[in-house]
mmCIF file with all atom_site columns, C-alpha atoms in Angstrom:
data_model
loop_
_atom_site.group_PDB
_atom_site.id
_atom_site.type_symbol
_atom_site.label_atom_id
_atom_site.label_alt_id
_atom_site.label_comp_id
_atom_site.label_asym_id
_atom_site.label_entity_id
_atom_site.label_seq_id
_atom_site.pdbx_PDB_ins_code
_atom_site.Cartn_x
_atom_site.Cartn_y
_atom_site.Cartn_z
_atom_site.occupancy
_atom_site.B_iso_or_equiv
_atom_site.pdbx_formal_charge
_atom_site.auth_seq_id
_atom_site.auth_comp_id
_atom_site.auth_asym_id
_atom_site.auth_atom_id
_atom_site.pdbx_PDB_model_num
ATOM 1   C CA . ILE A 1 1   ? 74.494  -156.451 -113.134 1.00 60.00 ? 1   ILE A CA 1
ATOM 2   C CA . LEU A 1 2   ? 76.967  -158.827 -114.740 1.00 53.00 ? 2   LEU A CA 1
ATOM 3   C CA . GLU A 1 3   ? 78.605  -161.542 -112.444 1.00 60.00 ? 3   GLU A CA 1
ATOM 4   C CA . TYR A 1 4   ? 80.678  -164.384 -113.351 1.00 57.00 ? 4   TYR A CA 1
ATOM 5   C CA . ARG A 1 5   ? 83.109  -166.950 -111.710 1.00 58.00 ? 5   ARG A CA 1
ATOM 6   C CA . SER A 1 6   ? 86.476  -167.984 -113.435 1.00 58.00 ? 6   SER A CA 1
ATOM 7   C CA . ARG A 1 7   ? 89.170  -169.849 -111.211 1.00 63.00 ? 7   ARG A CA 1
ATOM 8   C CA . ASP A 1 8   ? 87.419  -168.437 -107.696 1.00 79.00 ? 8   ASP A CA 1
ATOM 9   C CA . MET A 1 9   ? 87.567  -164.807 -109.375 1.00 87.00 ? 9   MET A CA 1
ATOM 10  C CA . MET A 1 10  ? 84.117  -162.918 -109.230 1.00 92.00 ? 10  MET A CA 1
ATOM 11  C CA . ALA A 1 11  ? 83.418  -159.707 -111.317 1.00 94.00 ? 11  ALA A CA 1
ATOM 12  C CA . ILE A 1 12  ? 80.225  -157.375 -111.132 1.00 95.00 ? 12  ILE A CA 1
ATOM 13  C CA . THR A 1 13  ? 79.279  -154.379 -112.980 1.00 95.00 ? 13  THR A CA 1
ATOM 14  C CA . ALA A 1 14  ? 76.886  -151.642 -111.770 1.00 94.00 ? 14  ALA A CA 1
ATOM 15  C CA . PRO A 1 15  ? 74.104  -150.749 -114.420 1.00 91.00 ? 15  PRO A CA 1
ATOM 16  C CA . ASN A 1 16  ? 73.831  -147.528 -115.841 1.00 86.00 ? 16  ASN A CA 1
ATOM 17  C CA . GLY A 1 17  ? 72.091  -145.092 -114.108 1.00 83.00 ? 17  GLY A CA 1
ATOM 18  C CA . GLN A 1 18  ? 72.402  -147.065 -111.107 1.00 87.00 ? 18  GLN A CA 1
ATOM 19  C CA . SER A 1 19  ? 74.916  -147.700 -108.009 1.00 90.00 ? 19  SER A CA 1
ATOM 20  C CA . MET A 1 20  ? 75.033  -150.773 -106.074 1.00 94.00 ? 20  MET A CA 1
ATOM 21  C CA . SER A 1 21  ? 76.889  -152.284 -102.932 1.00 94.00 ? 21  SER A CA 1
ATOM 22  C CA . VAL A 1 22  ? 78.572  -155.545 -102.701 1.00 94.00 ? 22  VAL A CA 1
ATOM 23  C CA . THR A 1 23  ? 80.042  -156.988 -99.125  1.00 94.00 ? 23  THR A CA 1
ATOM 24  C CA . LEU A 1 24  ? 82.930  -159.138 -99.778  1.00 94.00 ? 24  LEU A CA 1
ATOM 25  C CA . SER A 1 25  ? 84.308  -162.008 -97.584  1.00 91.00 ? 25  SER A CA 1
ATOM 26  C CA . ASP A 1 26  ? 86.362  -160.377 -95.072  1.00 92.00 ? 26  ASP A CA 1
ATOM 27  C CA . GLY A 1 27  ? 83.098  -157.821 -94.433  1.00 92.00 ? 27  GLY A CA 1
ATOM 28  C CA . THR A 1 28  ? 84.108  -154.833 -96.584  1.00 94.00 ? 28  THR A CA 1
ATOM 29  C CA . THR A 1 29  ? 81.667  -153.047 -98.149  1.00 95.00 ? 29  THR A CA 1
ATOM 30  C CA . VAL A 1 30  ? 82.010  -151.643 -101.855 1.00 96.00 ? 30  VAL A CA 1
ATOM 31  C CA . TRP A 1 31  ? 79.821  -149.448 -103.583 1.00 96.00 ? 31  TRP A CA 1
ATOM 32  C CA . LEU A 1 32  ? 80.013  -149.312 -107.476 1.00 97.00 ? 32  LEU A CA 1
ATOM 33  C CA . ASN A 1 33  ? 78.878  -146.429 -109.269 1.00 94.00 ? 33  ASN A CA 1
ATOM 34  C CA . SER A 1 34  ? 77.099  -146.581 -112.577 1.00 91.00 ? 34  SER A CA 1
ATOM 35  C CA . GLY A 1 35  ? 79.271  -148.764 -115.150 1.00 92.00 ? 35  GLY A CA 1
ATOM 36  C CA . ALA A 1 36  ? 81.775  -149.536 -112.488 1.00 95.00 ? 36  ALA A CA 1
ATOM 37  C CA . LYS A 1 37  ? 83.330  -153.166 -112.417 1.00 96.00 ? 37  LYS A CA 1
ATOM 38  C CA . LEU A 1 38  ? 84.941  -154.889 -109.813 1.00 97.00 ? 38  LEU A CA 1
ATOM 39  C CA . GLU A 1 39  ? 86.969  -158.061 -109.884 1.00 96.00 ? 39  GLU A CA 1
ATOM 40  C CA . TYR A 1 40  ? 87.657  -159.938 -106.714 1.00 95.00 ? 40  TYR A CA 1
ATOM 41  C CA . PRO A 1 41  ? 88.205  -163.168 -105.175 1.00 93.00 ? 41  PRO A CA 1
ATOM 42  C CA . SER A 1 42  ? 85.324  -165.506 -103.681 1.00 88.00 ? 42  SER A CA 1
ATOM 43  C CA . ILE A 1 43  ? 87.557  -165.915 -100.617 1.00 89.00 ? 43  ILE A CA 1
ATOM 44  C CA . PHE A 1 44  ? 90.764  -163.871 -100.086 1.00 91.00 ? 44  PHE A CA 1
ATOM 45  C CA . SER A 1 45  ? 94.253  -165.334 -99.418  1.00 89.00 ? 45  SER A CA 1
ATOM 46  C CA . ARG A 1 46  ? 95.646  -165.463 -96.175  1.00 88.00 ? 46  ARG A CA 1
ATOM 47  C CA . LYS A 1 47  ? 98.691  -162.683 -96.743  1.00 91.00 ? 47  LYS A CA 1
ATOM 48  C CA . THR A 1 48  ? 96.543  -159.957 -98.628  1.00 91.00 ? 48  THR A CA 1
ATOM 49  C CA . ARG A 1 49  ? 93.099  -158.964 -99.942  1.00 94.00 ? 49  ARG A CA 1
ATOM 50  C CA . ARG A 1 50  ? 93.583  -157.826 -103.382 1.00 95.00 ? 50  ARG A CA 1
ATOM 51  C CA . VAL A 1 51  ? 90.807  -156.679 -105.644 1.00 97.00 ? 51  VAL A CA 1
ATOM 52  C CA . LYS A 1 52  ? 90.661  -154.945 -109.222 1.00 97.00 ? 52  LYS A CA 1
ATOM 53  C CA . ILE A 1 53  ? 88.339  -151.799 -110.273 1.00 96.00 ? 53  ILE A CA 1
ATOM 54  C CA . SER A 1 54  ? 87.551  -150.041 -113.486 1.00 96.00 ? 54  SER A CA 1
ATOM 55  C CA . GLY A 1 55  ? 85.437  -146.865 -113.134 1.00 95.00 ? 55  GLY A CA 1
ATOM 56  C CA . GLU A 1 56  ? 84.265  -145.456 -109.791 1.00 95.00 ? 56  GLU A CA 1
ATOM 57  C CA . ALA A 1 57  ? 83.772  -147.166 -106.324 1.00 96.00 ? 57  ALA A CA 1
ATOM 58  C CA . MET A 1 58  ? 83.771  -146.413 -102.478 1.00 96.00 ? 58  MET A CA 1
ATOM 59  C CA . PHE A 1 59  ? 85.294  -148.706 -100.133 1.00 96.00 ? 59  PHE A CA 1
ATOM 60  C CA . GLU A 1 60  ? 84.623  -149.210 -96.612  1.00 93.00 ? 60  GLU A CA 1
ATOM 61  C CA . VAL A 1 61  ? 87.403  -151.875 -95.508  1.00 93.00 ? 61  VAL A CA 1
ATOM 62  C CA . GLU A 1 62  ? 87.124  -154.238 -92.580  1.00 86.00 ? 62  GLU A CA 1
ATOM 63  C CA . HIS A 1 63  ? 90.421  -153.725 -90.327  1.00 85.00 ? 63  HIS A CA 1
ATOM 64  C CA . ASP A 1 64  ? 92.755  -156.859 -90.398  1.00 87.00 ? 64  ASP A CA 1
ATOM 65  C CA . ALA A 1 65  ? 96.482  -155.537 -89.935  1.00 83.00 ? 65  ALA A CA 1
ATOM 66  C CA . SER A 1 66  ? 97.558  -159.035 -90.930  1.00 88.00 ? 66  SER A CA 1
ATOM 67  C CA . ARG A 1 67  ? 96.314  -158.809 -94.533  1.00 90.00 ? 67  ARG A CA 1
ATOM 68  C CA . PRO A 1 68  ? 96.415  -155.540 -96.326  1.00 92.00 ? 68  PRO A CA 1
ATOM 69  C CA . PHE A 1 69  ? 93.490  -154.680 -98.450  1.00 94.00 ? 69  PHE A CA 1
ATOM 70  C CA . ILE A 1 70  ? 94.753  -153.291 -101.954 1.00 95.00 ? 70  ILE A CA 1
ATOM 71  C CA . VAL A 1 71  ? 92.833  -151.993 -104.855 1.00 96.00 ? 71  VAL A CA 1
ATOM 72  C CA . GLU A 1 72  ? 94.407  -152.360 -108.272 1.00 96.00 ? 72  GLU A CA 1
ATOM 73  C CA . THR A 1 73  ? 93.583  -149.899 -111.349 1.00 96.00 ? 73  THR A CA 1
ATOM 74  C CA . PHE A 1 74  ? 95.340  -149.828 -114.867 1.00 95.00 ? 74  PHE A CA 1
ATOM 75  C CA . ALA A 1 75  ? 97.573  -146.986 -113.182 1.00 94.00 ? 75  ALA A CA 1
ATOM 76  C CA . CYS A 1 76  ? 98.026  -147.142 -109.531 1.00 94.00 ? 76  CYS A CA 1
ATOM 77  C CA . ASP A 1 77  ? 97.411  -149.426 -106.643 1.00 95.00 ? 77  ASP A CA 1
ATOM 78  C CA . ALA A 1 78  ? 95.750  -148.165 -103.458 1.00 94.00 ? 78  ALA A CA 1
ATOM 79  C CA . GLU A 1 79  ? 96.812  -149.872 -99.973  1.00 92.00 ? 79  GLU A CA 1
ATOM 80  C CA . VAL A 1 80  ? 94.176  -149.291 -97.476  1.00 87.00 ? 80  VAL A CA 1
ATOM 81  C CA . LEU A 1 81  ? 95.844  -148.146 -94.076  1.00 74.00 ? 81  LEU A CA 1
ATOM 82  C CA . GLY A 1 82  ? 92.394  -146.963 -92.839  1.00 65.00 ? 82  GLY A CA 1
ATOM 83  C CA . THR A 1 83  ? 88.811  -147.488 -93.613  1.00 79.00 ? 83  THR A CA 1
ATOM 84  C CA . LYS A 1 84  ? 86.944  -145.483 -96.139  1.00 90.00 ? 84  LYS A CA 1
ATOM 85  C CA . PHE A 1 85  ? 88.099  -144.139 -99.461  1.00 93.00 ? 85  PHE A CA 1
ATOM 86  C CA . ASN A 1 86  ? 86.739  -143.497 -103.271 1.00 93.00 ? 86  ASN A CA 1
ATOM 87  C CA . VAL A 1 87  ? 88.767  -144.710 -106.348 1.00 95.00 ? 87  VAL A CA 1
ATOM 88  C CA . THR A 1 88  ? 87.958  -143.351 -109.856 1.00 94.00 ? 88  THR A CA 1
ATOM 89  C CA . ALA A 1 89  ? 90.065  -145.363 -112.672 1.00 94.00 ? 89  ALA A CA 1
ATOM 90  C CA . ASP A 1 90  ? 89.382  -145.234 -116.313 1.00 91.00 ? 90  ASP A CA 1
ATOM 91  C CA . GLU A 1 91  ? 92.064  -146.288 -118.457 1.00 92.00 ? 91  GLU A CA 1
ATOM 92  C CA . LEU A 1 92  ? 90.482  -145.089 -121.627 1.00 90.00 ? 92  LEU A CA 1
ATOM 93  C CA . THR A 1 93  ? 90.738  -141.541 -120.583 1.00 89.00 ? 93  THR A CA 1
ATOM 94  C CA . HIS A 1 94  ? 93.628  -141.976 -118.290 1.00 91.00 ? 94  HIS A CA 1
ATOM 95  C CA . ASP A 1 95  ? 91.648  -140.843 -115.757 1.00 91.00 ? 95  ASP A CA 1
ATOM 96  C CA . PHE A 1 96  ? 92.791  -141.805 -111.881 1.00 95.00 ? 96  PHE A CA 1
ATOM 97  C CA . THR A 1 97  ? 91.735  -140.451 -108.571 1.00 95.00 ? 97  THR A CA 1
ATOM 98  C CA . THR A 1 98  ? 91.691  -141.584 -105.022 1.00 95.00 ? 98  THR A CA 1
ATOM 99  C CA . ALA A 1 99  ? 90.119  -139.430 -102.482 1.00 95.00 ? 99  ALA A CA 1
ATOM 100 C CA . LEU A 1 100 ? 90.313  -140.483 -98.654  1.00 94.00 ? 100 LEU A CA 1
ATOM 101 C CA . LEU A 1 101 ? 87.267  -139.748 -96.368  1.00 93.00 ? 101 LEU A CA 1
ATOM 102 C CA . ARG A 1 102 ? 88.389  -141.684 -93.199  1.00 92.00 ? 102 ARG A CA 1
ATOM 103 C CA . GLY A 1 103 ? 91.750  -143.511 -92.393  1.00 91.00 ? 103 GLY A CA 1
ATOM 104 C CA . LYS A 1 104 ? 94.790  -143.445 -94.307  1.00 91.00 ? 104 LYS A CA 1
ATOM 105 C CA . VAL A 1 105 ? 95.834  -145.048 -97.684  1.00 92.00 ? 105 VAL A CA 1
ATOM 106 C CA . LYS A 1 106 ? 98.675  -145.336 -99.705  1.00 93.00 ? 106 LYS A CA 1
ATOM 107 C CA . VAL A 1 107 ? 98.678  -145.061 -103.547 1.00 95.00 ? 107 VAL A CA 1
ATOM 108 C CA . THR A 1 108 ? 101.975 -146.534 -105.682 1.00 95.00 ? 108 THR A CA 1
ATOM 109 C CA . ASN A 1 109 ? 101.915 -145.467 -109.236 1.00 95.00 ? 109 ASN A CA 1
ATOM 110 C CA . LYS A 1 110 ? 102.503 -148.182 -111.578 1.00 93.00 ? 110 LYS A CA 1
ATOM 111 C CA . LEU A 1 111 ? 103.489 -146.011 -114.286 1.00 92.00 ? 111 LEU A CA 1
ATOM 112 C CA . ALA A 1 112 ? 106.289 -144.171 -112.683 1.00 90.00 ? 112 ALA A CA 1
ATOM 113 C CA . SER A 1 113 ? 108.837 -145.729 -110.417 1.00 89.00 ? 113 SER A CA 1
ATOM 114 C CA . GLY A 1 114 ? 109.301 -144.550 -107.098 1.00 88.00 ? 114 GLY A CA 1
ATOM 115 C CA . ASP A 1 115 ? 106.028 -142.480 -107.229 1.00 93.00 ? 115 ASP A CA 1
ATOM 116 C CA . GLN A 1 116 ? 103.889 -143.392 -103.834 1.00 94.00 ? 116 GLN A CA 1
ATOM 117 C CA . ILE A 1 117 ? 101.867 -140.848 -101.639 1.00 95.00 ? 117 ILE A CA 1
ATOM 118 C CA . ILE A 1 118 ? 99.955  -141.685 -98.421  1.00 93.00 ? 118 ILE A CA 1
ATOM 119 C CA . LEU A 1 119 ? 96.949  -139.768 -98.314  1.00 94.00 ? 119 LEU A CA 1
ATOM 120 C CA . ASP A 1 120 ? 95.451  -138.199 -94.851  1.00 93.00 ? 120 ASP A CA 1
ATOM 121 C CA . PRO A 1 121 ? 91.493  -137.718 -94.585  1.00 94.00 ? 121 PRO A CA 1
ATOM 122 C CA . ASN A 1 122 ? 90.441  -135.087 -96.935  1.00 95.00 ? 122 ASN A CA 1
ATOM 123 C CA . GLU A 1 123 ? 93.018  -135.371 -99.528  1.00 96.00 ? 123 GLU A CA 1
ATOM 124 C CA . LYS A 1 124 ? 92.983  -136.749 -102.908 1.00 96.00 ? 124 LYS A CA 1
ATOM 125 C CA . VAL A 1 125 ? 95.543  -137.996 -105.284 1.00 96.00 ? 125 VAL A CA 1
ATOM 126 C CA . CYS A 1 126 ? 95.042  -137.953 -109.059 1.00 95.00 ? 126 CYS A CA 1
ATOM 127 C CA . LEU A 1 127 ? 97.336  -138.851 -112.242 1.00 93.00 ? 127 LEU A CA 1
ATOM 128 C CA . ASN A 1 128 ? 98.461  -135.995 -113.985 1.00 92.00 ? 128 ASN A CA 1
ATOM 129 C CA . GLY A 1 129 ? 100.417 -137.265 -117.142 1.00 91.00 ? 129 GLY A CA 1
ATOM 130 C CA . ASN A 1 130 ? 102.305 -140.432 -115.311 1.00 91.00 ? 130 ASN A CA 1
ATOM 131 C CA . ARG A 1 131 ? 102.718 -138.606 -112.123 1.00 94.00 ? 131 ARG A CA 1
ATOM 132 C CA . LEU A 1 132 ? 100.562 -138.352 -108.983 1.00 96.00 ? 132 LEU A CA 1
ATOM 133 C CA . VAL A 1 133 ? 99.495  -135.089 -107.553 1.00 96.00 ? 133 VAL A CA 1
ATOM 134 C CA . LEU A 1 134 ? 98.285  -134.507 -104.053 1.00 97.00 ? 134 LEU A CA 1
ATOM 135 C CA . THR A 1 135 ? 95.345  -131.914 -103.354 1.00 96.00 ? 135 THR A CA 1
ATOM 136 C CA . ARG A 1 136 ? 92.454  -131.277 -100.844 1.00 96.00 ? 136 ARG A CA 1
ATOM 137 C CA . ILE A 1 137 ? 88.985  -132.700 -101.433 1.00 94.00 ? 137 ILE A CA 1
ATOM 138 C CA . GLU A 1 138 ? 87.195  -129.606 -102.438 1.00 88.00 ? 138 GLU A CA 1
ATOM 139 C CA . ASN A 1 139 ? 83.577  -130.632 -101.822 1.00 86.00 ? 139 ASN A CA 1
ATOM 140 C CA . THR A 1 140 ? 82.807  -133.923 -99.858  1.00 88.00 ? 140 THR A CA 1
ATOM 141 C CA . ASP A 1 141 ? 79.227  -133.617 -101.716 1.00 85.00 ? 141 ASP A CA 1
ATOM 142 C CA . ASP A 1 142 ? 81.071  -135.487 -105.103 1.00 86.00 ? 142 ASP A CA 1
ATOM 143 C CA . TYR A 1 143 ? 80.983  -138.618 -103.051 1.00 86.00 ? 143 TYR A CA 1
ATOM 144 C CA . LEU A 1 144 ? 77.183  -138.775 -102.042 1.00 82.00 ? 144 LEU A CA 1
ATOM 145 C CA . TRP A 1 145 ? 76.712  -140.831 -105.456 1.00 85.00 ? 145 TRP A CA 1
ATOM 146 C CA . THR A 1 146 ? 76.765  -143.982 -102.900 1.00 85.00 ? 146 THR A CA 1
ATOM 147 C CA . GLU A 1 147 ? 73.330  -142.370 -101.613 1.00 82.00 ? 147 GLU A CA 1
ATOM 148 C CA . GLY A 1 148 ? 71.957  -141.849 -105.093 1.00 82.00 ? 148 GLY A CA 1
ATOM 149 C CA . ILE A 1 149 ? 72.797  -138.067 -105.578 1.00 84.00 ? 149 ILE A CA 1
ATOM 150 C CA . LEU A 1 150 ? 74.628  -136.391 -108.276 1.00 79.00 ? 150 LEU A CA 1
ATOM 151 C CA . ASN A 1 151 ? 76.545  -133.328 -107.256 1.00 77.00 ? 151 ASN A CA 1
ATOM 152 C CA . LEU A 1 152 ? 76.600  -130.631 -109.503 1.00 80.00 ? 152 LEU A CA 1
ATOM 153 C CA . VAL A 1 153 ? 78.013  -127.646 -107.408 1.00 79.00 ? 153 VAL A CA 1
ATOM 154 C CA . GLY A 1 154 ? 81.602  -126.239 -108.236 1.00 77.00 ? 154 GLY A CA 1
ATOM 155 C CA . HIS A 1 155 ? 81.801  -127.944 -111.729 1.00 79.00 ? 155 HIS A CA 1
ATOM 156 C CA . PRO A 1 156 ? 82.076  -126.636 -115.031 1.00 79.00 ? 156 PRO A CA 1
ATOM 157 C CA . PHE A 1 157 ? 79.440  -127.257 -117.697 1.00 79.00 ? 157 PHE A CA 1
ATOM 158 C CA . ALA A 1 158 ? 81.550  -129.911 -119.458 1.00 79.00 ? 158 ALA A CA 1
ATOM 159 C CA . ASP A 1 159 ? 82.176  -132.003 -116.344 1.00 80.00 ? 159 ASP A CA 1
ATOM 160 C CA . ILE A 1 160 ? 78.488  -131.864 -115.414 1.00 78.00 ? 160 ILE A CA 1
ATOM 161 C CA . ILE A 1 161 ? 77.646  -133.216 -118.822 1.00 80.00 ? 161 ILE A CA 1
ATOM 162 C CA . ALA A 1 162 ? 80.551  -135.814 -118.551 1.00 82.00 ? 162 ALA A CA 1
ATOM 163 C CA . LYS A 1 163 ? 78.839  -136.816 -114.958 1.00 79.00 ? 163 LYS A CA 1
ATOM 164 C CA . MET A 1 164 ? 75.245  -137.213 -116.709 1.00 80.00 ? 164 MET A CA 1
ATOM 165 C CA . GLU A 1 165 ? 76.758  -139.306 -119.809 1.00 80.00 ? 165 GLU A CA 1
ATOM 166 C CA . LYS A 1 166 ? 78.689  -141.624 -117.471 1.00 79.00 ? 166 LYS A CA 1
ATOM 167 C CA . THR A 1 167 ? 76.001  -142.106 -114.734 1.00 79.00 ? 167 THR A CA 1
ATOM 168 C CA . TYR A 1 168 ? 72.995  -142.881 -117.321 1.00 81.00 ? 168 TYR A CA 1
ATOM 169 C CA . GLY A 1 169 ? 75.219  -144.326 -119.876 1.00 79.00 ? 169 GLY A CA 1
ATOM 170 C CA . VAL A 1 170 ? 73.896  -142.151 -122.832 1.00 83.00 ? 170 VAL A CA 1
ATOM 171 C CA . LYS A 1 171 ? 75.475  -139.444 -125.276 1.00 85.00 ? 171 LYS A CA 1
ATOM 172 C CA . ILE A 1 172 ? 74.540  -135.974 -124.847 1.00 83.00 ? 172 ILE A CA 1
ATOM 173 C CA . GLN A 1 173 ? 74.583  -133.727 -127.950 1.00 82.00 ? 173 GLN A CA 1
ATOM 174 C CA . ILE A 1 174 ? 75.461  -130.216 -127.261 1.00 81.00 ? 174 ILE A CA 1
ATOM 175 C CA . GLN A 1 175 ? 73.881  -128.191 -130.128 1.00 76.00 ? 175 GLN A CA 1
ATOM 176 C CA . THR A 1 176 ? 76.276  -124.771 -129.769 1.00 77.00 ? 176 THR A CA 1
ATOM 177 C CA . ALA A 1 177 ? 79.517  -123.864 -130.817 1.00 77.00 ? 177 ALA A CA 1
ATOM 178 C CA . GLU A 1 178 ? 80.635  -122.585 -127.126 1.00 78.00 ? 178 GLU A CA 1
ATOM 179 C CA . LEU A 1 179 ? 79.653  -124.458 -124.072 1.00 70.00 ? 179 LEU A CA 1
ATOM 180 C CA . PRO A 1 180 ? 77.853  -122.047 -121.509 1.00 68.00 ? 180 PRO A CA 1
ATOM 181 C CA . GLN A 1 181 ? 80.113  -120.883 -118.676 1.00 71.00 ? 181 GLN A CA 1
ATOM 182 C CA . ILE A 1 182 ? 77.906  -121.429 -115.312 1.00 70.00 ? 182 ILE A CA 1
ATOM 183 C CA . ASP A 1 183 ? 78.541  -121.300 -111.755 1.00 64.00 ? 183 ASP A CA 1
ATOM 184 C CA . VAL A 1 184 ? 76.231  -123.759 -110.036 1.00 61.00 ? 184 VAL A CA 1
ATOM 185 C CA . ILE A 1 185 ? 75.678  -122.721 -106.383 1.00 60.00 ? 185 ILE A CA 1
ATOM 186 C CA . ARG A 1 186 ? 72.948  -125.571 -105.527 1.00 67.00 ? 186 ARG A CA 1
ATOM 187 C CA . GLY A 1 187 ? 72.499  -128.629 -107.430 1.00 74.00 ? 187 GLY A CA 1
ATOM 188 C CA . LYS A 1 188 ? 72.208  -132.082 -106.282 1.00 78.00 ? 188 LYS A CA 1
ATOM 189 C CA . ILE A 1 189 ? 70.273  -134.841 -108.530 1.00 77.00 ? 189 ILE A CA 1
ATOM 190 C CA . PRO A 1 190 ? 68.696  -137.647 -107.317 1.00 75.00 ? 190 PRO A CA 1
ATOM 191 C CA . VAL A 1 191 ? 70.127  -140.331 -109.741 1.00 78.00 ? 191 VAL A CA 1
ATOM 192 C CA . ASN A 1 192 ? 66.730  -142.506 -109.488 1.00 76.00 ? 192 ASN A CA 1
ATOM 193 C CA . MET A 1 193 ? 64.784  -139.621 -110.924 1.00 73.00 ? 193 MET A CA 1
ATOM 194 C CA . GLY A 1 194 ? 66.303  -140.189 -114.098 1.00 70.00 ? 194 GLY A CA 1
ATOM 195 C CA . LEU A 1 195 ? 67.973  -137.997 -117.056 1.00 69.00 ? 195 LEU A CA 1
ATOM 196 C CA . ASP A 1 196 ? 64.635  -135.985 -117.283 1.00 68.00 ? 196 ASP A CA 1
ATOM 197 C CA . TYR A 1 197 ? 64.654  -134.967 -113.828 1.00 61.00 ? 197 TYR A CA 1
ATOM 198 C CA . ALA A 1 198 ? 67.873  -133.094 -114.379 1.00 56.00 ? 198 ALA A CA 1
ATOM 199 C CA . ASP A 1 199 ? 66.458  -130.560 -117.182 1.00 52.00 ? 199 ASP A CA 1
#
């Protein structure tokens, strides 16, 4: 956990291999996945509630119609029109996704003018190049990380390895010329059991 204060701004980073939650001054709860960083004011302004995220975070926002809640990332801003949603933002890999579990969220693309989508529950929006693409959430188990569970079902081998590397802050060496093709029917890993448990 890293935390600092600068001009009334706070920043907190979840340690590798762990997720954590923080409650903001307005009562909003934010869960940070392994390595995710949240920047937020110690007290929100009277007009908006604005935070920045890098990595993956789940938000359960306290309703306040007079002060919109906005999550900033490198690529897009997600304005909360409802309550529970997941944001993944990695500027290095140009990866951005917002998935809505409950309520409504408006996503505004900062990389392409006029590109804006309002999500309904069980929808997600991803960045494809510099444009937003709307799809359905295929498996809500992918968001069990807030409960300390890493879901493997429905993901190709390369994605599973990438998830484990990100979650545990390690580099996994694959010693084969071709990645195996697998079809995971059942597979959920308790993160706190460690990487060895996943063998």
